[in-house]
Coordinates of C-alpha atoms in Angstrom, one line a residue:
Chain Q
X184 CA 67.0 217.4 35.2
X185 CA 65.1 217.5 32.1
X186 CA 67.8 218.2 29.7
X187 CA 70.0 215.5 31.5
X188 CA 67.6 213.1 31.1
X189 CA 66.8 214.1 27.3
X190 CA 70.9 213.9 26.7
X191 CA 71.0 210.1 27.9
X192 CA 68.3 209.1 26.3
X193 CA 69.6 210.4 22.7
X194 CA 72.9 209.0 23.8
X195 CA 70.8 205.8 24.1
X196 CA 69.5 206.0 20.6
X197 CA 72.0 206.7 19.0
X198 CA 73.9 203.4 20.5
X199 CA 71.3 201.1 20.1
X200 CA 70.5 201.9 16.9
X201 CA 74.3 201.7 15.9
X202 CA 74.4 198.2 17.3
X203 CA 70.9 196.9 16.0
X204 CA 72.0 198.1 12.6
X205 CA 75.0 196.8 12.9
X206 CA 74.3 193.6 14.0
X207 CA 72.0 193.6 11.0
X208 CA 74.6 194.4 8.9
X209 CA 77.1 191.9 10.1
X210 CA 74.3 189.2 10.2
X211 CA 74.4 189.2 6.4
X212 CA 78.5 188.2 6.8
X213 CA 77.9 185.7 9.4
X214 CA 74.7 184.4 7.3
X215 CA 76.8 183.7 4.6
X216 CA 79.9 182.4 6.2
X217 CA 77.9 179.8 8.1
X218 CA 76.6 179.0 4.9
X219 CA 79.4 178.1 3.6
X220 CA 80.6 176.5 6.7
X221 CA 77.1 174.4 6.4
X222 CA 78.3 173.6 2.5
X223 CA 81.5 172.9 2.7
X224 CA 82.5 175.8 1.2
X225 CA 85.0 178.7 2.6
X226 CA 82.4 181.7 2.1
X227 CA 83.2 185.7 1.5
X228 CA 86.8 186.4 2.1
X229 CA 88.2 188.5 -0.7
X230 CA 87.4 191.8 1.6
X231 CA 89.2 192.1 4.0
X232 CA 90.9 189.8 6.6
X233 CA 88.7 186.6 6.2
X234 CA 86.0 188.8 4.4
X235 CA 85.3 190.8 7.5
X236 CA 84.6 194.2 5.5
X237 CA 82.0 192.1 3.2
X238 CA 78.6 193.8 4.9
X239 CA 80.3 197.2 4.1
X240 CA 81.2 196.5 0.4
X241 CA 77.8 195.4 -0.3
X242 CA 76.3 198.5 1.3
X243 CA 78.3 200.9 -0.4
X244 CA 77.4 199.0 -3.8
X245 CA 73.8 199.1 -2.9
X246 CA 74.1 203.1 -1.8
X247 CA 76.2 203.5 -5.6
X248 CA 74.0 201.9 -7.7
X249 CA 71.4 203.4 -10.1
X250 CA 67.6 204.1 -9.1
X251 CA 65.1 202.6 -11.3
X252 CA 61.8 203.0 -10.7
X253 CA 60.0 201.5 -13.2
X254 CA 57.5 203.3 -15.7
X255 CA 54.8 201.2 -14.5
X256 CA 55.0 201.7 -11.0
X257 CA 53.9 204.7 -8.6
X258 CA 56.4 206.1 -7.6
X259 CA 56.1 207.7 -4.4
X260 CA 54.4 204.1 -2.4
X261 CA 57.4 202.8 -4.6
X262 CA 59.6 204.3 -1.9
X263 CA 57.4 204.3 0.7
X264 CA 57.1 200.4 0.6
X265 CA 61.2 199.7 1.8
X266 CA 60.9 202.7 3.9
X267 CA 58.1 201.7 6.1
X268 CA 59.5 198.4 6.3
X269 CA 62.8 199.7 7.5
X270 CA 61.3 201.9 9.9
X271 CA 58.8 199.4 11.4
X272 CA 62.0 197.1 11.9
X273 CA 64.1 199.6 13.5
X274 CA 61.2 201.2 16.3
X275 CA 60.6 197.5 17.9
X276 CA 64.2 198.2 19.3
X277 CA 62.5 201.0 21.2
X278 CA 61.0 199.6 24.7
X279 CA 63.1 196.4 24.7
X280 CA 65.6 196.2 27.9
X281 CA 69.1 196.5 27.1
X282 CA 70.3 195.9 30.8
X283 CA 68.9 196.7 34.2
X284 CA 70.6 200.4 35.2
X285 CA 74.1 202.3 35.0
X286 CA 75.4 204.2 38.2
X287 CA 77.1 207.0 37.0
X288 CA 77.4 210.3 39.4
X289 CA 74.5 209.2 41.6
X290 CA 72.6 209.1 39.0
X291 CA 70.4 205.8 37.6
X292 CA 70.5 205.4 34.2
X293 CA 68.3 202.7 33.2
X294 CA 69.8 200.6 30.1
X295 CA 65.7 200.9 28.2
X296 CA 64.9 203.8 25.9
X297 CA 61.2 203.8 26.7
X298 CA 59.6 201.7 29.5
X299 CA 56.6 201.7 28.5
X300 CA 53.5 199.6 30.5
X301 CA 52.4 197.8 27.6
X302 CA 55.5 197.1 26.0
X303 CA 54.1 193.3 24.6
X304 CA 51.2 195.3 23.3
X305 CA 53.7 197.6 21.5
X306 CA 56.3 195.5 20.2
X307 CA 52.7 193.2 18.6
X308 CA 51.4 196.2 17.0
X309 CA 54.8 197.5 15.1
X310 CA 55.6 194.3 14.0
X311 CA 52.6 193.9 12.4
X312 CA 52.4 197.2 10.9
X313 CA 55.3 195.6 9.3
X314 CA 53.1 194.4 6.6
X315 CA 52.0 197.5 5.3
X316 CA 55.8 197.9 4.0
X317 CA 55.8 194.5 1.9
X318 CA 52.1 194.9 0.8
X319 CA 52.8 198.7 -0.4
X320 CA 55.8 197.9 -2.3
X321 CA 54.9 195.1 -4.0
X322 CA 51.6 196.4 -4.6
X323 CA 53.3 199.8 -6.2
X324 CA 55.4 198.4 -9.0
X325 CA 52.8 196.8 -10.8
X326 CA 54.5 193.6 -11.8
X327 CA 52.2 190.3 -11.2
X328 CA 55.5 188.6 -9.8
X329 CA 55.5 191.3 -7.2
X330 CA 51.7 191.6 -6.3
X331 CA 51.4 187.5 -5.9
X332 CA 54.6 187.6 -3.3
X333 CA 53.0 190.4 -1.6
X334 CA 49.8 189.0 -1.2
X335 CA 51.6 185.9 -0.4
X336 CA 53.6 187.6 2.4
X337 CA 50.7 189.2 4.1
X338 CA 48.3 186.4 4.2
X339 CA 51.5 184.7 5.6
X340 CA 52.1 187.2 8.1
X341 CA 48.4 187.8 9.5
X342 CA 48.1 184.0 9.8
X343 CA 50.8 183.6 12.0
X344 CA 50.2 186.8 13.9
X345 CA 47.4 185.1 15.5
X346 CA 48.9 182.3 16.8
X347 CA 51.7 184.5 17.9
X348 CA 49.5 186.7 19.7
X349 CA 47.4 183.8 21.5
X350 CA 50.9 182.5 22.7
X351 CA 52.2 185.9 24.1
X352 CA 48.7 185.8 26.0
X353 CA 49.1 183.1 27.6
X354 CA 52.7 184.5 29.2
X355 CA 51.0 187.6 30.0
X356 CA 48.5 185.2 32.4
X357 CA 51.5 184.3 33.9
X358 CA 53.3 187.3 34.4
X359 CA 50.5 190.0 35.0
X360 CA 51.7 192.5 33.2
X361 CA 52.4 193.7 29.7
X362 CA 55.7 195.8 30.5
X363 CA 58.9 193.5 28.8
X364 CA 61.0 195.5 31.4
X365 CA 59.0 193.9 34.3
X366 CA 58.8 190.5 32.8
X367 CA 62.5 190.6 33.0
X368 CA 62.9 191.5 36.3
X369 CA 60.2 188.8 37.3
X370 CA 62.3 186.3 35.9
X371 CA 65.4 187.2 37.3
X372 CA 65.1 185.7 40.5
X373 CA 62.5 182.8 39.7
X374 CA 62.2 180.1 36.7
X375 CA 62.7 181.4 33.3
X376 CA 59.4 181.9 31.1
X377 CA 60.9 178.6 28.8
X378 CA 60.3 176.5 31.8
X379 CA 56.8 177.7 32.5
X380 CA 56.1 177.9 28.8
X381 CA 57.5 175.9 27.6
X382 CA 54.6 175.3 24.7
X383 CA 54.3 178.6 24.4
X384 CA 57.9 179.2 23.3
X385 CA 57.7 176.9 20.5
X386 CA 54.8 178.4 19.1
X387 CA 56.3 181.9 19.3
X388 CA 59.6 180.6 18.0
X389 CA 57.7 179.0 15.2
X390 CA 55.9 182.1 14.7
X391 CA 58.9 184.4 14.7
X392 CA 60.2 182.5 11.6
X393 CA 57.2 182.9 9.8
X394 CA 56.6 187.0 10.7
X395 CA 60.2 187.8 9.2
X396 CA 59.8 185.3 6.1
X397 CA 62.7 183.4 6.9
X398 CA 63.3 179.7 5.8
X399 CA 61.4 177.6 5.9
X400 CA 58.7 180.3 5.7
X401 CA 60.6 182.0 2.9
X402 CA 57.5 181.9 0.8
X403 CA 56.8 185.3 0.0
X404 CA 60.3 185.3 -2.2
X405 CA 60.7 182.3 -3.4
X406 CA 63.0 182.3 -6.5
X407 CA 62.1 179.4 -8.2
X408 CA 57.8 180.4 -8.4
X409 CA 58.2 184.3 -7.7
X410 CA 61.8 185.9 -9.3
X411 CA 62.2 187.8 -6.5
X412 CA 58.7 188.7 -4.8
X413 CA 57.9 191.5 -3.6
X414 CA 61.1 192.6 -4.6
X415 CA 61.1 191.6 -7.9
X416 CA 61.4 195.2 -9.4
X417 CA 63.4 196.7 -6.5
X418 CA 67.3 197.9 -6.7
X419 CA 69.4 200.4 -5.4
X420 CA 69.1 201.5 -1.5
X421 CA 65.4 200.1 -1.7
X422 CA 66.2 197.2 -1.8
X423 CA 69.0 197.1 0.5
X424 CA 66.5 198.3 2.7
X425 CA 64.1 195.1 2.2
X426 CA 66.8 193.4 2.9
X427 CA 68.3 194.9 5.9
X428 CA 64.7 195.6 7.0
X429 CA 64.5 191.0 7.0
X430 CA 67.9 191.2 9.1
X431 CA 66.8 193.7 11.7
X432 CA 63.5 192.1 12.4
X433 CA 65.9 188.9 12.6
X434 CA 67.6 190.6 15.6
X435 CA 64.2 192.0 17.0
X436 CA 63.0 189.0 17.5
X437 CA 65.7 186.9 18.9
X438 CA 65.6 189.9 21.4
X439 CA 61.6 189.7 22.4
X440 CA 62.6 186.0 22.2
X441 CA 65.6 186.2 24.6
X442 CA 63.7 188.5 26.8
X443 CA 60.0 187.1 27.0
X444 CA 61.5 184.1 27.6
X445 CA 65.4 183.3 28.3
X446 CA 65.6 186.1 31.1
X447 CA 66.7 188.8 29.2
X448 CA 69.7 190.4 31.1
X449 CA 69.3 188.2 33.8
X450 CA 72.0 185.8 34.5
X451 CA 71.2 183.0 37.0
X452 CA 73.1 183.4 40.3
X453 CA 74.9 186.5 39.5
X454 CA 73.0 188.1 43.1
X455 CA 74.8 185.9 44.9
X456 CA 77.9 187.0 44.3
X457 CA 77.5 190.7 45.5
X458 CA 79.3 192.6 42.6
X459 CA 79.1 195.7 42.1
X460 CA 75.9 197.6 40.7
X461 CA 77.6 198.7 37.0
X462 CA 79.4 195.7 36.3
X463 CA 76.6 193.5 37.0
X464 CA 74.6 195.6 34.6
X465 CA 77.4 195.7 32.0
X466 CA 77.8 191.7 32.7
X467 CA 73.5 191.7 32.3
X468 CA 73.6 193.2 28.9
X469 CA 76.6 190.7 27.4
X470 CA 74.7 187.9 28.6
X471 CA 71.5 189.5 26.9
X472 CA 73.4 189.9 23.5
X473 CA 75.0 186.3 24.2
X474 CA 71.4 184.6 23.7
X475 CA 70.3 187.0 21.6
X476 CA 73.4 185.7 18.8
X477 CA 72.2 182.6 20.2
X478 CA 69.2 182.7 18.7
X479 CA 70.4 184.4 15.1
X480 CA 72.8 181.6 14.6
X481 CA 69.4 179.2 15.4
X482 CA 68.1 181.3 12.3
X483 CA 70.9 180.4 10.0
X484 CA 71.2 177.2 11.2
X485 CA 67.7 176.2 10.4
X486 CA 67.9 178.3 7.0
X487 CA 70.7 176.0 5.7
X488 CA 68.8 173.2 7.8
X489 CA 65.2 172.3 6.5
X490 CA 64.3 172.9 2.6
X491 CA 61.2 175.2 2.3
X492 CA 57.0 174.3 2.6
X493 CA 54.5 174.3 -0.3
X494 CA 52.1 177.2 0.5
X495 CA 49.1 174.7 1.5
X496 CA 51.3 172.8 4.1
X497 CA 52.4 176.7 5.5
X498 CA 48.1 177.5 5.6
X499 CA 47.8 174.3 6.8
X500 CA 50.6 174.4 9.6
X501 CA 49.0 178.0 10.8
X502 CA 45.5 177.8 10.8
X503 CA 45.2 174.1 11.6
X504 CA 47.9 173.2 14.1
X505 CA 49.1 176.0 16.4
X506 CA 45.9 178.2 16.0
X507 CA 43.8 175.7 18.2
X508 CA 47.6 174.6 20.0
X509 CA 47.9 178.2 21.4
X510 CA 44.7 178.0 22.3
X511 CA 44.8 174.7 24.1
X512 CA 47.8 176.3 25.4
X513 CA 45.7 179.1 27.1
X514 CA 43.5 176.7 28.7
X515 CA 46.4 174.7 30.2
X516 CA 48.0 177.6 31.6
X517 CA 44.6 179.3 32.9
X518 CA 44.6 175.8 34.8
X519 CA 48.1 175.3 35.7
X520 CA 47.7 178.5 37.4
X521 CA 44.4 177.4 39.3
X522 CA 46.0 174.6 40.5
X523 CA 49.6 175.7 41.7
X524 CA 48.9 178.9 42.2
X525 CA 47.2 179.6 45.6
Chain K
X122 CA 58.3 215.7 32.2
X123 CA 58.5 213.7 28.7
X124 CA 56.7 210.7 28.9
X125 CA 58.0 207.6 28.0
X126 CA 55.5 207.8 24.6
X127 CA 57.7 210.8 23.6
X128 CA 60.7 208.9 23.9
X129 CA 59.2 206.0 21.6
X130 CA 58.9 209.5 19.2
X131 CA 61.9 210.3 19.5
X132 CA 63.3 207.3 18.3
X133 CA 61.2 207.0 15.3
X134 CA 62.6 210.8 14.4
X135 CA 66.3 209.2 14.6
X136 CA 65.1 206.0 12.0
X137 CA 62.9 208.5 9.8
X138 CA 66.4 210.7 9.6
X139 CA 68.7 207.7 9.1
X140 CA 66.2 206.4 6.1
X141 CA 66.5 210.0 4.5
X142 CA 70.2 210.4 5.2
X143 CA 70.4 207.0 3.2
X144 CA 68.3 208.1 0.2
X145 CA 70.4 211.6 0.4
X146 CA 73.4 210.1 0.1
X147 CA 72.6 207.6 -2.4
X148 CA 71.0 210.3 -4.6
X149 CA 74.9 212.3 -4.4
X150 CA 77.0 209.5 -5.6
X151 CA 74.9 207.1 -7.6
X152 CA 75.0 207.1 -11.6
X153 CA 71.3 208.2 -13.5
X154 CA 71.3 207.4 -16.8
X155 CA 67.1 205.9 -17.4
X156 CA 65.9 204.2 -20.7
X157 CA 63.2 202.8 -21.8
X158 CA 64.1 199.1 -21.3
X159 CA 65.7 199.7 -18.1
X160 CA 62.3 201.4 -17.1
X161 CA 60.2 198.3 -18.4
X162 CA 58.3 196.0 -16.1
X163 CA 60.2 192.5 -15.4
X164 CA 58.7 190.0 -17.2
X165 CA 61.4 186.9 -17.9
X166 CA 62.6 188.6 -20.7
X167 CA 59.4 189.1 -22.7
X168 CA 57.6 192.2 -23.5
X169 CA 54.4 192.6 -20.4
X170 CA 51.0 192.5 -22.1
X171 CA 47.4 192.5 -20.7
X172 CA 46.7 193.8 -17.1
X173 CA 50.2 193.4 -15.0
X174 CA 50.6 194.2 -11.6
X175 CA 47.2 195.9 -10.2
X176 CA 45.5 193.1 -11.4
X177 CA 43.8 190.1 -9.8
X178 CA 44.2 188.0 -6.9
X179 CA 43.0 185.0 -5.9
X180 CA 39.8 185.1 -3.2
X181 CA 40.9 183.1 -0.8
X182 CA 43.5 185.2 0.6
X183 CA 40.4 188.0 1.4
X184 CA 38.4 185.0 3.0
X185 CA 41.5 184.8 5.0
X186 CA 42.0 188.3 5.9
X187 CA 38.5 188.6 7.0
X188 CA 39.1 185.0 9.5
X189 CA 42.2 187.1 10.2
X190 CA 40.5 190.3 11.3
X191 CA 37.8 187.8 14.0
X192 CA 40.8 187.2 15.8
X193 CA 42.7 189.8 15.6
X194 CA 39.8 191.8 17.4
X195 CA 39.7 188.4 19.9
X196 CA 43.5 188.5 20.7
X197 CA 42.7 192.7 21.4
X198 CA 39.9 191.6 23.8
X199 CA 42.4 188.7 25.7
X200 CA 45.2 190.9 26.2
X201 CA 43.8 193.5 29.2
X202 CA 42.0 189.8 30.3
X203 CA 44.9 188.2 30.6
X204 CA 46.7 191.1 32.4
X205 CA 44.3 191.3 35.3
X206 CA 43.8 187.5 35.2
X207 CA 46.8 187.3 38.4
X208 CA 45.5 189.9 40.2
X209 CA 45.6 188.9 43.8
X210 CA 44.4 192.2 44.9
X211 CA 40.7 190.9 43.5
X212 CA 38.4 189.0 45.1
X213 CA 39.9 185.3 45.4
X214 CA 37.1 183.6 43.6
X215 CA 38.2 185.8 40.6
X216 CA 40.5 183.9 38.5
X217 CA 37.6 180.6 38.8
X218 CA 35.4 183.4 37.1
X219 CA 37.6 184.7 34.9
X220 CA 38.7 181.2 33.3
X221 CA 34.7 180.1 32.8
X222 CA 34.5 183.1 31.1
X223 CA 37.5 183.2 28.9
X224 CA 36.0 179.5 27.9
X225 CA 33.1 180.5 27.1
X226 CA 34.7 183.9 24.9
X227 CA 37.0 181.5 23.2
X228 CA 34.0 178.4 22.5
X229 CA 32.4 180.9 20.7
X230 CA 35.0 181.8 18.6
X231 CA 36.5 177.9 17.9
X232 CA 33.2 177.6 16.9
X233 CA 33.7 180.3 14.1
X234 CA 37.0 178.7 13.4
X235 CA 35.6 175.3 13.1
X236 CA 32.7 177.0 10.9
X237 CA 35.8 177.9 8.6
X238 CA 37.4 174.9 9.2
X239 CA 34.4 173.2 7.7
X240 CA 33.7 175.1 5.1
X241 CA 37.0 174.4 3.7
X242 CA 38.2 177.8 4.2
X243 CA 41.1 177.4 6.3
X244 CA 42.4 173.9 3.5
X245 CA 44.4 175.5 0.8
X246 CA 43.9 172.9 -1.6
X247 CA 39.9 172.9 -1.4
X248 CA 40.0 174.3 -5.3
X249 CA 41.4 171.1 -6.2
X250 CA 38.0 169.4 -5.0
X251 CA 35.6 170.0 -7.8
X252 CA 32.6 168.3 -7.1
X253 CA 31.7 166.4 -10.5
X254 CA 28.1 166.7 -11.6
X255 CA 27.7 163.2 -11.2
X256 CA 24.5 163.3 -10.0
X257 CA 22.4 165.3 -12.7
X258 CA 19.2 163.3 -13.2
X259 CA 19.7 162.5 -17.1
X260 CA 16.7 160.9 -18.9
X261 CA 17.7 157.1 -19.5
X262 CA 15.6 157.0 -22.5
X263 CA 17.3 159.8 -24.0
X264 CA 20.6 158.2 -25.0
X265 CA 19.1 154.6 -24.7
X266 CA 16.1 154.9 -27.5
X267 CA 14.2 151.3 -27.7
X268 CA 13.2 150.3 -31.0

């Protein structure tokens, strides 16, 4: 029983971390094809069949190319900076819910890697240790261009962690519990959580944008102040991780996105039509990656959308405008729940 | 029985080996030839003098990370609040007492906020106000001697 189980669950792994990384990967192709789309331009398509093998001549240049670690720098939080940031990114993947549960042989196979009863709590606490990787490695290579976009990303970061938290609270008044699996199921066969919140949502969305320093929150790398940020010295596989690290937290957070709010697996009306357990499942998870593409495209679209915010109107946007909005959100929903709730 | 904590383990054993299969792999096939200009700090094409890197920061980001780290500890505090705060299985009166009391946990800390708020800690551009010593009592007769 014990080794069964442990078998599936590798087996579970190992696919989800394929497909988050690849994803990942193949968001860097789809980023810049739609930017070319968005420019009137054609976009990579020397490799390949309309440039389709792009994300894997880029990574093989990156694994190929030389390792400089400059004489400045300490070298050992020089490598521990990308690798922290790639791990961070990769272990949210862990208790998100892929699909509700495979039949196979009688047995239930649950499509989740951990289920864990504070899921919320967990997927908040990686993501920000997420931090630690940017701070450390722009910190260690002792370049001012890299210590200002470092400081720059975590003051970013911790500012609009609280907002983000304050809005996830008031979901968890709603739902009762802190398990993303349950939250799922809840909405499966009631409103989804965008209807309910749907303040809350834009604040989280908002949020999201600013935790994985994408555009228009791209401060913490901003070429024309910074050369590169916090990855200003980086080259080689380190800094293919920074980047791929940006990418995968991309992905995590449409998924928390798409499942915290959009219903996850849960397609509307698909118990009415009395299919059979491992296709609905199988139908579940598509759906699931459906909004979760959704919601990268959203990314790209506003990347090549809305040019980029001075620092003080980011501070100012953070501390001064959803801070007390998620809060006034709380308050609405502790109330909304008084009222319709008994 | 593993728990479901082990699992989460388990799956940060699989990233920790895919980041040093990467770094393995990289290190078979990848060219090493170091000098000293390639080793040199970036600096827009000039030589890096005076203290690079480890250096200084501006204060305000600490004064921020410390307003950061109040509600950090608050958002801790609300999350088990907010997970009992359904609960039908408590008394019914519950939820009335647990929304006066969130109110008055989260008045107390707007009023830090608005504290910062205030202070100017929270405007980004607040360096920008220098207060002018306008108001230094100067002697009149000093500058304006009558003869």
């Amino acid at each position: 029983m014990d080794f069964t189980f442990l078998i599936d669950k590798t087996i579970l792994v190992a696919i989800i971390f394929a497909i988050s990384l690849g994803i990942a990967a193949y968001s860097t192709y789809f980023e810049r094809k739609f930017a070319g789309f968005f420019q009137d331009r054609i976009g990579p398509d020397r490799a390949g069949p309309f440039g389709i093998l792009q994300p894997i001549a880029d990574g093989v240049k990156l694994v190929m190319k030389e390792e400089i670690i400059p004489a400045g720098a300490n070298p050992f939080l020089f490598i521990a900076g990308p690798s922290l940031s790639m791990l961070t990114a990769c272990m949210t993947t862990a208790v998100l819910p892929w699909g509700s549960y495979l039949e196979i042989g009688g047995r239930k196979i649950p499509l989740q890697v951990a289920d864990v009863n504070i899921g919320i709590l967990y997927v908040f606490g990686v993501v920000s240790l997420g931090v630690y990787g940017l701070m450390i490695g722009g910190w260690a290579s002792n370049n001012k261009f890299s210590l200002l976009g470092a400081i720059r990303a975590a003051s970013q970061n911790i500012s609009y962690e609280i907002a983000m938290g304050l809005s996830i609270i008031a979901l968890v008044m709603m739902s009762g519990t802190l398990s993303i699996g349950t939250i799922v199921e809840q909405q499966q066969n009631s409103y989804w959580y965008v209807v309910l919140q749907p303040l809350g949502f834009l604040i989280f969305l908002i949020c999201s944008f600013a935790e994985t320093n994408r555009t228009p929150f791209d401060l913490p790398e901003c070429e024309a102040e910074l050369v590169g940020g916090y990855h200003t010295e980086y080259s080689s596989m380190k800094l293919g991780f920074y980047l791929f690290a940006e990418y995968t937290n991309m992905f995590v957070s449409s998924a928390v996105m798409s499942a915290l709010y959009f219903g996850g697996y849960s397609v509307p009306f698909i118990s009415a039509l009395h299919l059979d357990q491992n296709l609905v499942a199988i139908i579940g998870t598509l759906a699931f990656f459906g909004k979760i593409l959704f919601f990268i495209f959203f990314f790209m679209w506003v990347r090549w959308t809305i040019p980029r915010f001075r620092y003080d109107q980011l501070m100012k946007l953070g501390w001064q405008i959803l801070i007390p909005l998620s809060i006034i959100n709380i308050v609405l929903t502790g109330i909304f729940i008084l009222v319709f709730d008994k | 029985m593993i728990s479901q904590f082990g699992i989460i383990v388990l799956f940060g054993v699989v990233a920790i080996l895919f980041l040093i299969f990467m770094f393995f792999i990289s290190s078979l096939i990848r060219k090493q030839k170091p000098n000293i200009e390639k080793l040199s700090t970036y600096e827009c094409g000039e030589e890096a003098i005076g203290a690079i890197g480890f250096g200084t920061f501006n204060m305000r980001y600490y004064i921020l990370a410390i307003i950061f780290l109040l509600f950090d500890v608050e958002i801790l505090l609300l999350f088990p609040w907010a997970e009992v705060f359904m609960n039908k299985d408590l008394n019914p009166s519950w939820t009335v007492w647990a929304l006066v009391e969130l109110t008055i946990f989260v008045i107390v800390l707007a009023i830090g906020l608005a504290y910062a708020w205030a202070k100017g800690h929270l405007d980004w551009n607040n360096h920008l106000v220098v207060k002018q010593p306008h108001d230094i009592p100067l002697a009149y007769k000093t500058f304006n001697k009558e003869r």
